[in-house]
Short mmCIF file of C-alpha atoms and ligand atoms in Angstrom, two decimals:
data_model
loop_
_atom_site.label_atom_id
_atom_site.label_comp_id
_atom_site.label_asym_id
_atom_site.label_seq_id
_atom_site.Cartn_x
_atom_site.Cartn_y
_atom_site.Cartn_z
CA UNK A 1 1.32 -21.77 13.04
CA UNK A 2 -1.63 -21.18 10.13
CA UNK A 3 -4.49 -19.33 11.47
CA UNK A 4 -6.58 -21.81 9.78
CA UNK A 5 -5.31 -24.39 12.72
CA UNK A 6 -5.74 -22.11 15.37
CA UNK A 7 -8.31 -22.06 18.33
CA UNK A 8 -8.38 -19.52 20.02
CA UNK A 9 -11.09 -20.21 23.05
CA UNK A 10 -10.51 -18.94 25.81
CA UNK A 11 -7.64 -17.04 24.74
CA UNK A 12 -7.15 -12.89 23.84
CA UNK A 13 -5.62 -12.55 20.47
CA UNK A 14 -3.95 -9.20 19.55
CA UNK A 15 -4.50 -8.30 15.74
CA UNK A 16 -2.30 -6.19 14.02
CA UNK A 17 -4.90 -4.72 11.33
CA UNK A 18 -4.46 -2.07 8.82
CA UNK A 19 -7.34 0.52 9.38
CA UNK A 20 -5.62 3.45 8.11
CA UNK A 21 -8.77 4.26 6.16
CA UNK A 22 -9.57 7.37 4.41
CA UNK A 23 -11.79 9.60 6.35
CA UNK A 24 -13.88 12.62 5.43
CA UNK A 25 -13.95 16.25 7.29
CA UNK A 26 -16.48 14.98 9.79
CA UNK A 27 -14.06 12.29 10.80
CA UNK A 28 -16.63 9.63 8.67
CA UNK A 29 -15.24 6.38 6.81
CA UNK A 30 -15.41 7.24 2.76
CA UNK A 31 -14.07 3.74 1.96
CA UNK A 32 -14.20 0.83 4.50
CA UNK A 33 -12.61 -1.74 2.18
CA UNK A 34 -9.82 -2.03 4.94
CA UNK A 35 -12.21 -2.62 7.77
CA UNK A 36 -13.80 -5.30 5.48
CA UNK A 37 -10.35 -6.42 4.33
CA UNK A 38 -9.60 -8.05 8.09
CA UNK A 39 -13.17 -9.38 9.38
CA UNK A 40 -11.97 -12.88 8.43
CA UNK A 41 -9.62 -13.24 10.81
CA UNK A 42 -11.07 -10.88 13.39
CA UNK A 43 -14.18 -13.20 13.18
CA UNK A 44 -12.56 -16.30 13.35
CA UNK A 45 -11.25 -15.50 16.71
CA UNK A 46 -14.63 -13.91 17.95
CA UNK A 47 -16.02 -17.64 16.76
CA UNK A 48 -13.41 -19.53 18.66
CA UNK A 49 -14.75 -17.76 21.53
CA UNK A 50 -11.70 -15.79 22.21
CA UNK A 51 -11.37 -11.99 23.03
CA UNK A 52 -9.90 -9.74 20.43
CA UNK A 53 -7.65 -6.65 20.56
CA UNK A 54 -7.56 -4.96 17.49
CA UNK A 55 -4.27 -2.71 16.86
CA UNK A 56 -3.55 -0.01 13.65
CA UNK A 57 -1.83 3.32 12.33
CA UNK A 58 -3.84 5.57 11.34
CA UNK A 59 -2.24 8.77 8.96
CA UNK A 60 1.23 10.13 9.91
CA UNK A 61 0.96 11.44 13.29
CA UNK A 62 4.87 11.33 13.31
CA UNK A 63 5.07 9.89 17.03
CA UNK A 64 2.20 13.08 18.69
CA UNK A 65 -1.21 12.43 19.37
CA UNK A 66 -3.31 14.21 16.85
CA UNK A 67 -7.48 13.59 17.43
CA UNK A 68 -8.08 14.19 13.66
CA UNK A 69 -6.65 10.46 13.39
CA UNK A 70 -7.97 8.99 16.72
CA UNK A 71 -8.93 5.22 15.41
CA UNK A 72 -12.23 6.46 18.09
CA UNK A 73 -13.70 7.64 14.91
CA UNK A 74 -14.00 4.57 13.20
CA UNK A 75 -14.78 2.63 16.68
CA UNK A 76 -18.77 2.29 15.42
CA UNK A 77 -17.62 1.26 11.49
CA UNK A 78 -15.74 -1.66 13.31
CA UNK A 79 -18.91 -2.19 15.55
CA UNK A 80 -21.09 -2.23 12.50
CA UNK A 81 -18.95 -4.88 10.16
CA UNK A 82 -17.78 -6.92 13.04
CA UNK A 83 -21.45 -7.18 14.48
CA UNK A 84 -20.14 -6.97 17.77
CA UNK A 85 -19.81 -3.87 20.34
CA UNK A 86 -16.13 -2.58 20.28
CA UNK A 87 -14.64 -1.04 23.35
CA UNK A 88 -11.68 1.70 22.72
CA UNK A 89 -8.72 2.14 24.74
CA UNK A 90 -7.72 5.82 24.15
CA UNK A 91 -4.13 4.87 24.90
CA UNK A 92 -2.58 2.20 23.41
CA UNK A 93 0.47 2.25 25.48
CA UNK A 94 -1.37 1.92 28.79
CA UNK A 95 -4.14 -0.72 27.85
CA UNK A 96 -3.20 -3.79 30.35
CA UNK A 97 -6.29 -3.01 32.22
CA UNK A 98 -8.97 -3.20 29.82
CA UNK A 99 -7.11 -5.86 27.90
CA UNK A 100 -6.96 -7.91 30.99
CA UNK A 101 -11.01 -7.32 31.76
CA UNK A 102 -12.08 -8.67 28.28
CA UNK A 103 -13.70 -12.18 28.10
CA UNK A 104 -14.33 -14.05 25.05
CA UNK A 105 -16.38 -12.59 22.47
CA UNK A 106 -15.57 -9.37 23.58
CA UNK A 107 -13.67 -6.41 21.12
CA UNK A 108 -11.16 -3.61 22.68
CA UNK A 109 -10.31 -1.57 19.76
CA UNK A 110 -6.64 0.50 20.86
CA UNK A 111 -5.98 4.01 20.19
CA UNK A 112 -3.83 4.73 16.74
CA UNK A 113 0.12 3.35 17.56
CA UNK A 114 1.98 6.08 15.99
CA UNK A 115 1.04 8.40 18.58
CA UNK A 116 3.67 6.76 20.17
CA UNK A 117 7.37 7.13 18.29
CA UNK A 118 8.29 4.20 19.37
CA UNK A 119 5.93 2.40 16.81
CA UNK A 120 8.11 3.55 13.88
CA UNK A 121 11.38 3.56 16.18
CA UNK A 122 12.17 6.80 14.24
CA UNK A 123 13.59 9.95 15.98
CA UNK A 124 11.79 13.04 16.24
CA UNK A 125 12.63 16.38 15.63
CA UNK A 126 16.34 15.59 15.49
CA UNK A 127 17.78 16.13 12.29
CA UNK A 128 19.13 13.40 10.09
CA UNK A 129 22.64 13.16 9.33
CA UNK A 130 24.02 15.01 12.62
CA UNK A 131 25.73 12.30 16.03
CA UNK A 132 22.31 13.38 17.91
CA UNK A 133 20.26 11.29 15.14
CA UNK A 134 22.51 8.44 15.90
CA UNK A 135 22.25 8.19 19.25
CA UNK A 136 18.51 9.25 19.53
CA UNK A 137 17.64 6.19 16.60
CA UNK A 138 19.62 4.01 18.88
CA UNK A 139 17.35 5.11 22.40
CA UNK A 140 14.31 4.79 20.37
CA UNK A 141 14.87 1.19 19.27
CA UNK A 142 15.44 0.47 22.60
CA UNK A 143 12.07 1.98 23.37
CA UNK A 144 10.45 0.56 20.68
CA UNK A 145 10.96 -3.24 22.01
CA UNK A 146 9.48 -1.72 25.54
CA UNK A 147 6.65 -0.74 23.64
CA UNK A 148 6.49 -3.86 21.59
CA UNK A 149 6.43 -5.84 24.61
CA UNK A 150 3.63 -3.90 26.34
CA UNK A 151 1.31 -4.69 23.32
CA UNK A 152 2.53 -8.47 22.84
CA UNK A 153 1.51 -8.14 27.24
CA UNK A 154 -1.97 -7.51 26.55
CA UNK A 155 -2.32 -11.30 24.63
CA UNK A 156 -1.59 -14.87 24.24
CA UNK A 157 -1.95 -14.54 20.66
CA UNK A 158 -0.20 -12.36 18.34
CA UNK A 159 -1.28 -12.10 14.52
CA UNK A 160 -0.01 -10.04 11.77
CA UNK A 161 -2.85 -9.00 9.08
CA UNK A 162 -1.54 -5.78 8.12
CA UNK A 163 -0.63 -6.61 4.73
CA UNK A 164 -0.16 -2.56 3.98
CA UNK A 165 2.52 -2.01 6.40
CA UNK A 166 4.24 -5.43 6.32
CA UNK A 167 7.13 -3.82 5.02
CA UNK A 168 8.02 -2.03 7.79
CA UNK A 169 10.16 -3.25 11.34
CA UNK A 170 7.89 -1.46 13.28
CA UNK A 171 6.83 -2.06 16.96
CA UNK A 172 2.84 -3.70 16.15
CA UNK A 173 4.75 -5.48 13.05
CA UNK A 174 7.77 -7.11 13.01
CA UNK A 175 9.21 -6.39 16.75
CA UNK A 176 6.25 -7.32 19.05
CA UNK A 177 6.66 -11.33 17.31
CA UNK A 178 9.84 -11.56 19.11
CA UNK A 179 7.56 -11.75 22.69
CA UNK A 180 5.57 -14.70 21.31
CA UNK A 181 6.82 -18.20 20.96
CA UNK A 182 6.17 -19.74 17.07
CA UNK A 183 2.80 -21.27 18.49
CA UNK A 184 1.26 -18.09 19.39
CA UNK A 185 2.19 -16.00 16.46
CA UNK A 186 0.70 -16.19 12.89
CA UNK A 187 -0.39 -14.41 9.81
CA UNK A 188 -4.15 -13.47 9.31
CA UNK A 189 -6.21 -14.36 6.39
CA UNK A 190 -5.85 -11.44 4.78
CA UNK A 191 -2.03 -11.72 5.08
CA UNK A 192 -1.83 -15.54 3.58
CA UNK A 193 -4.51 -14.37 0.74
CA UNK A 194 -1.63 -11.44 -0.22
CA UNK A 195 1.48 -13.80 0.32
CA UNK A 196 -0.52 -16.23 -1.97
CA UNK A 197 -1.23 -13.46 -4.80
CA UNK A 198 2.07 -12.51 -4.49
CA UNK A 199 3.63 -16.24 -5.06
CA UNK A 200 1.19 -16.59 -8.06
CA UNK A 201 2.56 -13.62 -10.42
CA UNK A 202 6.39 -14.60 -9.37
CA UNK A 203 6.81 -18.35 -9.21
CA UNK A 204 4.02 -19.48 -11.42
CA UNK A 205 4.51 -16.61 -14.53
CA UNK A 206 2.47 -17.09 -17.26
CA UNK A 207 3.54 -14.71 -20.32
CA UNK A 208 3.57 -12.86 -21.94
CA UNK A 209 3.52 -10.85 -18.16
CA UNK A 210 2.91 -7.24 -18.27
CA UNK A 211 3.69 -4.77 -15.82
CA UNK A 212 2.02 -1.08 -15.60
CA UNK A 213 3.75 1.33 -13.34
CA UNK A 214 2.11 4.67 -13.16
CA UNK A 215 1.51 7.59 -10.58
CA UNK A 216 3.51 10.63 -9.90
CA UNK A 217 7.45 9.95 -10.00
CA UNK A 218 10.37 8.25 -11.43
CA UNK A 219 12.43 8.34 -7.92
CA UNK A 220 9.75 6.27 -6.00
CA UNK A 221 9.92 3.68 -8.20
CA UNK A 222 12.69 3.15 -9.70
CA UNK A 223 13.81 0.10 -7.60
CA UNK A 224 10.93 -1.71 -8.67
CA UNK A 225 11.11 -0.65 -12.60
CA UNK A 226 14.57 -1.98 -12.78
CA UNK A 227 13.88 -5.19 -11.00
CA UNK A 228 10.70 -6.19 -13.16
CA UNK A 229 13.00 -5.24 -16.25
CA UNK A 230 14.37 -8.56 -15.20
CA UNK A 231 11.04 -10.28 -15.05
CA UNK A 232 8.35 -9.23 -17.36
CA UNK A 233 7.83 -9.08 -21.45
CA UNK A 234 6.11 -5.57 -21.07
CA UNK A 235 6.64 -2.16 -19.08
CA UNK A 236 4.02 0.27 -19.64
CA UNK A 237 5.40 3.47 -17.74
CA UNK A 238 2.65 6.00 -17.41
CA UNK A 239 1.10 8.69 -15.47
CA UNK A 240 3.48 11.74 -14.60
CA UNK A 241 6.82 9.38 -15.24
CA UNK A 242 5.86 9.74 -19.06
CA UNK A 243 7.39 13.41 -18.69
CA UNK A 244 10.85 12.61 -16.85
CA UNK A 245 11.17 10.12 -19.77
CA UNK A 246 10.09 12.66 -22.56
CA UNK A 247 12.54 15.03 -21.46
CA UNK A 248 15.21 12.66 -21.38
CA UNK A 249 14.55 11.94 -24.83
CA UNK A 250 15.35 15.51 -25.91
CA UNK A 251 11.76 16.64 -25.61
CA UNK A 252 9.98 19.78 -24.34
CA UNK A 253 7.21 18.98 -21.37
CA UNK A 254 6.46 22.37 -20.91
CA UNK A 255 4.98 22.50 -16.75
CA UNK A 256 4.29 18.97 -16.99
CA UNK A 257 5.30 16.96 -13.63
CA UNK A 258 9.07 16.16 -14.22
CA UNK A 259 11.78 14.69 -12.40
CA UNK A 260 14.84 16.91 -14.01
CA UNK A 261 17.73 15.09 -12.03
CA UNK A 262 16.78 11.41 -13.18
CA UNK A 263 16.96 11.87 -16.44
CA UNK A 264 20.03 9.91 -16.56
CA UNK A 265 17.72 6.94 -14.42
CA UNK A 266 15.29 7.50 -17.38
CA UNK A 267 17.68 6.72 -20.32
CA UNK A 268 18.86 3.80 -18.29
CA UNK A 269 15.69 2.64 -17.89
CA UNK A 270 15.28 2.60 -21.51
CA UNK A 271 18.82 0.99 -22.14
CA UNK A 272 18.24 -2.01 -19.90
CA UNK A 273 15.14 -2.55 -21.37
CA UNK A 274 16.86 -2.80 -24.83
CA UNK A 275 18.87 -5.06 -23.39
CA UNK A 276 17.18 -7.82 -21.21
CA UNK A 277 14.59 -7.52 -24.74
CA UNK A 278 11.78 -5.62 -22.56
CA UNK A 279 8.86 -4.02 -24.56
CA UNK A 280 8.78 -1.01 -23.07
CA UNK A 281 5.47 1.02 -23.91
CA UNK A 282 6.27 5.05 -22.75
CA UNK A 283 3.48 7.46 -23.58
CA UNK A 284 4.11 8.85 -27.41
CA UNK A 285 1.25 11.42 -26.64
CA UNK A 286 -0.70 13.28 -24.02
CA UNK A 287 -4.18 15.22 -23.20
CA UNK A 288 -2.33 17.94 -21.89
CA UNK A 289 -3.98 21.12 -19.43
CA UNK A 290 -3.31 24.55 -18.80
CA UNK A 291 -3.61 24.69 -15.49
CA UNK A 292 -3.52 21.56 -13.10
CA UNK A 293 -7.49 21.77 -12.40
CA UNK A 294 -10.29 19.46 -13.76
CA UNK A 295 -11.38 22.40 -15.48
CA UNK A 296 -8.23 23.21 -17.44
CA UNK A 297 -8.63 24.18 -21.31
CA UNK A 298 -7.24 20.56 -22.72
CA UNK A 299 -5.50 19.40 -26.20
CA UNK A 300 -3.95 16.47 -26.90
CA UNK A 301 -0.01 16.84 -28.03
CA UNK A 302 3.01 15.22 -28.03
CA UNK A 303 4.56 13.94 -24.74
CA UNK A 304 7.37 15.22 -25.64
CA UNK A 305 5.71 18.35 -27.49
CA UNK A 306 4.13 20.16 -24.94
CA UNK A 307 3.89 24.09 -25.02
CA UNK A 308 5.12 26.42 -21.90
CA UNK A 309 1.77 26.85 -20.43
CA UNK A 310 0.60 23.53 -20.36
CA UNK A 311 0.85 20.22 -18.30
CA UNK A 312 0.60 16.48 -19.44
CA UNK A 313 -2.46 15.34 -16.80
CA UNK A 314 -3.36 12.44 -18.74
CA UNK A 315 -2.03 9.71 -21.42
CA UNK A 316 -3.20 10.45 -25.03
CA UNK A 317 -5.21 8.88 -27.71
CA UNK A 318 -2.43 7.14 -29.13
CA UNK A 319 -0.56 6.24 -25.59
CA UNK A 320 -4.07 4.40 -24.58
CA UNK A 321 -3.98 2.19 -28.32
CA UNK A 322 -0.24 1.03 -27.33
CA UNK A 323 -1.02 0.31 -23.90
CA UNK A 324 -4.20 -2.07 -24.42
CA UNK A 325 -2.95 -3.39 -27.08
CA UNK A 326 0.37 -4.58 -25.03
CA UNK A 327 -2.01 -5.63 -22.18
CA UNK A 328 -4.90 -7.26 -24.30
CA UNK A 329 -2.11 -10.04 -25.11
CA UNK A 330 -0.89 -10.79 -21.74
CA UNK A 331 -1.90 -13.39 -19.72
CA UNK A 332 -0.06 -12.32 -15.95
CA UNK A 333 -0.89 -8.16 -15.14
CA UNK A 334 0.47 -6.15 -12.37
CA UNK A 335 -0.99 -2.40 -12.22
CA UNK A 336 0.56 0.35 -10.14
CA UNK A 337 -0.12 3.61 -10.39
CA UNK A 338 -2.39 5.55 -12.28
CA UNK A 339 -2.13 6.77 -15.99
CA UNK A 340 -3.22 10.18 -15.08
CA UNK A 341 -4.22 12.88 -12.63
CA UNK A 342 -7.22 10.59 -12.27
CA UNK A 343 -8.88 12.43 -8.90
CA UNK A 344 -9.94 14.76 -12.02
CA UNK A 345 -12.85 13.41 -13.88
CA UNK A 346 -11.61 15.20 -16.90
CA UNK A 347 -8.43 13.39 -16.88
CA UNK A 348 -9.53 9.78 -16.36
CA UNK A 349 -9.42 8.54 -19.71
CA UNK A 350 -5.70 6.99 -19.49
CA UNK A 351 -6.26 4.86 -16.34
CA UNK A 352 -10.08 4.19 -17.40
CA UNK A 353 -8.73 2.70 -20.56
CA UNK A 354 -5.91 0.40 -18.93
CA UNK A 355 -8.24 -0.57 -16.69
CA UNK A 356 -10.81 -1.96 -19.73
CA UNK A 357 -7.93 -3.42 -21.30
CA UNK A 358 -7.11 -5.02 -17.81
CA UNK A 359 -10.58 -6.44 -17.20
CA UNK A 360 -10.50 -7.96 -20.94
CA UNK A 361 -7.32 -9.78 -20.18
CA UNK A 362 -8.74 -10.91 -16.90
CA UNK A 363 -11.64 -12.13 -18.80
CA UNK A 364 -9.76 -13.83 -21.30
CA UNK A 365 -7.89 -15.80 -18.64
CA UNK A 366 -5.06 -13.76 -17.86
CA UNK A 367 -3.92 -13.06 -13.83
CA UNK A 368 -4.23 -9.72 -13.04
CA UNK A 369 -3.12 -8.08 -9.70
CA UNK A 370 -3.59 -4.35 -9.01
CA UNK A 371 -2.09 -2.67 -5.81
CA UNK A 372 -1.43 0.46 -4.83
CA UNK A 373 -4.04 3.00 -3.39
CA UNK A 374 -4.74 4.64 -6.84
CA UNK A 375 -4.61 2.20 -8.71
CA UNK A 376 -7.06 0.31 -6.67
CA UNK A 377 -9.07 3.66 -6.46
CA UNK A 378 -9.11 3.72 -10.21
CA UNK A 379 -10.58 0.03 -10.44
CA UNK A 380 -13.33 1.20 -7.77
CA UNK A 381 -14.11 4.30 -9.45
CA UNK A 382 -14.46 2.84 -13.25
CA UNK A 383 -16.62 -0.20 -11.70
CA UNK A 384 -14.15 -3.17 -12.82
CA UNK A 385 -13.45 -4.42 -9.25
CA UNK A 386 -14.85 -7.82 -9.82
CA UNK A 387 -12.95 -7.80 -13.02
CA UNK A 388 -9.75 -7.98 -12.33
CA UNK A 389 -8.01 -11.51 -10.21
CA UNK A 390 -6.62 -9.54 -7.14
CA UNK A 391 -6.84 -6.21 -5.57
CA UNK A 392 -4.23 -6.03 -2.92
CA UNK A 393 -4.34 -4.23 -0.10
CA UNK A 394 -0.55 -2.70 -0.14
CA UNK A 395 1.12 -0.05 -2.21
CA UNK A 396 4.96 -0.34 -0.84
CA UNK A 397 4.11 -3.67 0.75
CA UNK A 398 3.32 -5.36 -2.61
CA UNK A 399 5.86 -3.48 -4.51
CA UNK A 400 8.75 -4.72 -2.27
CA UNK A 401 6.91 -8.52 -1.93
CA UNK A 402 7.28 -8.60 -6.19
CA UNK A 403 10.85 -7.28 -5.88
CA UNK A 404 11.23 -10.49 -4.08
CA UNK A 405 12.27 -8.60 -0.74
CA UNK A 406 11.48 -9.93 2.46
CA UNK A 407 9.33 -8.58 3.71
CA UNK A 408 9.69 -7.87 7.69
CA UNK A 409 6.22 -8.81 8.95
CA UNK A 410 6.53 -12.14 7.52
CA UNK A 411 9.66 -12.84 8.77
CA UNK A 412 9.12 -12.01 11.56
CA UNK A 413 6.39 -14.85 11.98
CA UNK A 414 8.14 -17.31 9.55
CA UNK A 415 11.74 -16.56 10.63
P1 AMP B 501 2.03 7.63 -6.76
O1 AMP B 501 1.70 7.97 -5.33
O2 AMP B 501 3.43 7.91 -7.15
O3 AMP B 501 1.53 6.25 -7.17
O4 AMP B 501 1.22 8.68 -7.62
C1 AMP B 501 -0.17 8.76 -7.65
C2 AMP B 501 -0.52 10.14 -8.07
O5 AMP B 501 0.06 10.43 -9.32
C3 AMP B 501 -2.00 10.39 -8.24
O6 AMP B 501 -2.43 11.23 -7.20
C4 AMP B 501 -2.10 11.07 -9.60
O7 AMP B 501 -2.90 12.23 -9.57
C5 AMP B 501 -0.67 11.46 -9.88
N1 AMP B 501 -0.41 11.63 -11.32
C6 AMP B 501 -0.61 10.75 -12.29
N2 AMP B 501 -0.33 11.30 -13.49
C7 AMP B 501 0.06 12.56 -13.26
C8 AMP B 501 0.47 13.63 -14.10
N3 AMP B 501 0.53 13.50 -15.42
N4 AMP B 501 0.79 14.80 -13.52
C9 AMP B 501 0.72 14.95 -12.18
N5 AMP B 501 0.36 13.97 -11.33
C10 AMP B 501 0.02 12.79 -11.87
#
């Protein structure tokens, strides 16, 4: 069923949310855009005059309670953007009771779901590889759809708005659908607005399309490089990737972040790219550091030039020209990843400068989509939010929707 057809009067509505916001060392909310992210549908069911249970991961507690990422910390930021009080149920495993005592209008916020293993369904403290794994994955699936079932017990309603973790089979995502019939299970709002942004850059590609994958690593995202080698007319590959693919080139990177045993994944990277007729942009130069600080001495050299000593932190002069000009031209965008250690202020420049080039595009009539934590961090910091078509919620999540995976909290509604 769409969520846009549903009433929910009368009726209690669990909401699988993604709250996992960033908090400070007080336990305070530094960025509620997640909070805001899923007051659509959380309001819409407050308006229908049904009772809401809101449910989330907060952090990797790895399956123990840990207070620093009780979701009771953000029970007032909930209060304040839902305008309604919240109620918190400090376990989320034995919530039946308060569940049961809400009426309509009223909120019971639940206590972070990976305190619980069972949420992931992923053994702990038994190592991987060994029979014991084995069996103990196989006893905590099992417990996972007992937990999955105590949640879906709580409702009459089941929705999925956790864009962010839609990727994953896990208890509050994917397995907890299976207790509600195809009437009382849906996607949010914030779910259909990602599915839809999604759809847009794959089935309706308007080129030249232009991909930027950034951040720290070749490993992490390597499955996604070689499938948009399929798709788009440009790869910029940025951030500390440049260095893997320096090196692999024959150059020196000095202390620079690099990746020494996928520099065979590198050169294959560039290979396929020669072949499917891929532009791929790599950084030619860098500001490199001498220490991995925002106070480092910095010079610009070479990517693959770099003296022992110092560290590529951020894309170069040159880098920057090749990468706006590549984007400038494009009319469909997907950013990942940032061009540099941009937490530094010294070392913004790379990702400041994509993003520009990004907002021109946008403003020029291109679709551009940014994902990814950082990336989105990098928009927010540099003040081109409303700049750019789409800021999605999900890292991973988007990642494997443009791969064209499936992704499990979606089929789990749709089938
Ligand atoms: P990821 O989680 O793989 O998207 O990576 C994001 C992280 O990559 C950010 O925290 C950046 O600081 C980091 N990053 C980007 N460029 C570099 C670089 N040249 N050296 C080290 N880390 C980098």
């Amino acid at each position: 069923m769409a969520i846009s057809t549903a009433n929910f009067k009368d009726s209690k509505v669990i909401v699988r949310v993604d709250f996992n916001v960033p908090l400070d060392e007080n336990g305070k909310v530094t960025d509620d855009t997640r909070i805001r992210g899923a007051l659509p549908t959380l309001k819409k069911v407050l308006a229908d005059g049904g009772a809401l249970i809101i449910m989330s991961h907060m952090g990797k507690p790895k399956g123990k309670v840990n207070p620093k990422l009780s979701l009771g910390q953000i029970t007032d930021d909930v209060a304040a953007a839902l305008g309604a009080p919240v109620q918190f149920a400090p376990d989320c495993a034995k919530a039946k009771e308060a569940a049961d005592a809400l009426k309509a209008g009223e909120v019971l916020l639940l206590e972070n779901l990976r305190f619980y293993p069972e949420e992931e369904g992923k053994p702990v403290g038994v190592e991987k590889g060994t029979p014991e794994f084995d069996a103990a994955k196989k006893e905590i699936k099992e417990r996972q759809k007992e937990f999955a079932k105590t949640l879906a017990s709580y409702a009459d309603y089941y929705v999925m708005d956790a864009f962010g973790t839609a990727h994953r089979k896990h208890a509050s995502t994917a397995v907890i659908a299976d207790y509600f019939d195809a009437e009382h299970k849906m996607l949010g709002f914030l779910m259909e607005k990602e599915v839809t942004a999604v759809d847009n850059v794959l089935s309706n590609i308007q080129r030249p399309f232009t991909a930027i994958m950034g951040g720290s690593k070749v490993s992490t995202k390597i499955g996604i490089i070689e499938n948009l080698l399929g798709k788009v007319d440009n790869l910029i590959l940025c951030g500390g990737m440049t260095y893997t693919f320096a090196k692999a080139l024959g150059g020196e990177v000095g202390g620079s972040i690099c990746e020494n045993d996928k520099l065979d994944v590198a050169l294959d990277v560039i290979k396929k790219a020669k072949e499917n007729g891929v532009n791929l942009v790599l950084g030619t130069d860098c500001i490199a550091g001498d220490a991995f600080s925002n106070d480092a001495n910095q010079k610009v050299c070479p990517a693959g030039a770099i003296p022992e000593g110092w560290e590529g932190l951020d894309a170069g002069p040159e880098s920057r020209k090749a990468f706006a000009e590549a984007i400038r031209g494009s009319k469909t965008i997907l950013w990942n990843g940032p061009a540099g250690v941009f937490e530094f202020d010294n070392f913004t420049g790379g990702s400041r400068a994509i993003g520009e080039a990004v907002a021109e595009a946008t403003a020029n009539g291109a679709f551009s989509l940014i994902g990814g934590g950082d990336s989105v961090a990098c928009v927010n910091k540099f003040g081109l939010a409303d700049k750019v078509s789409y800021i999605s919620t999900g890292g991973g999540a988007l990642l494997e929707a443009i791969e064209g995976k499936v992704l499990p909290g979606i089929a789990a509604i749709k089938g």
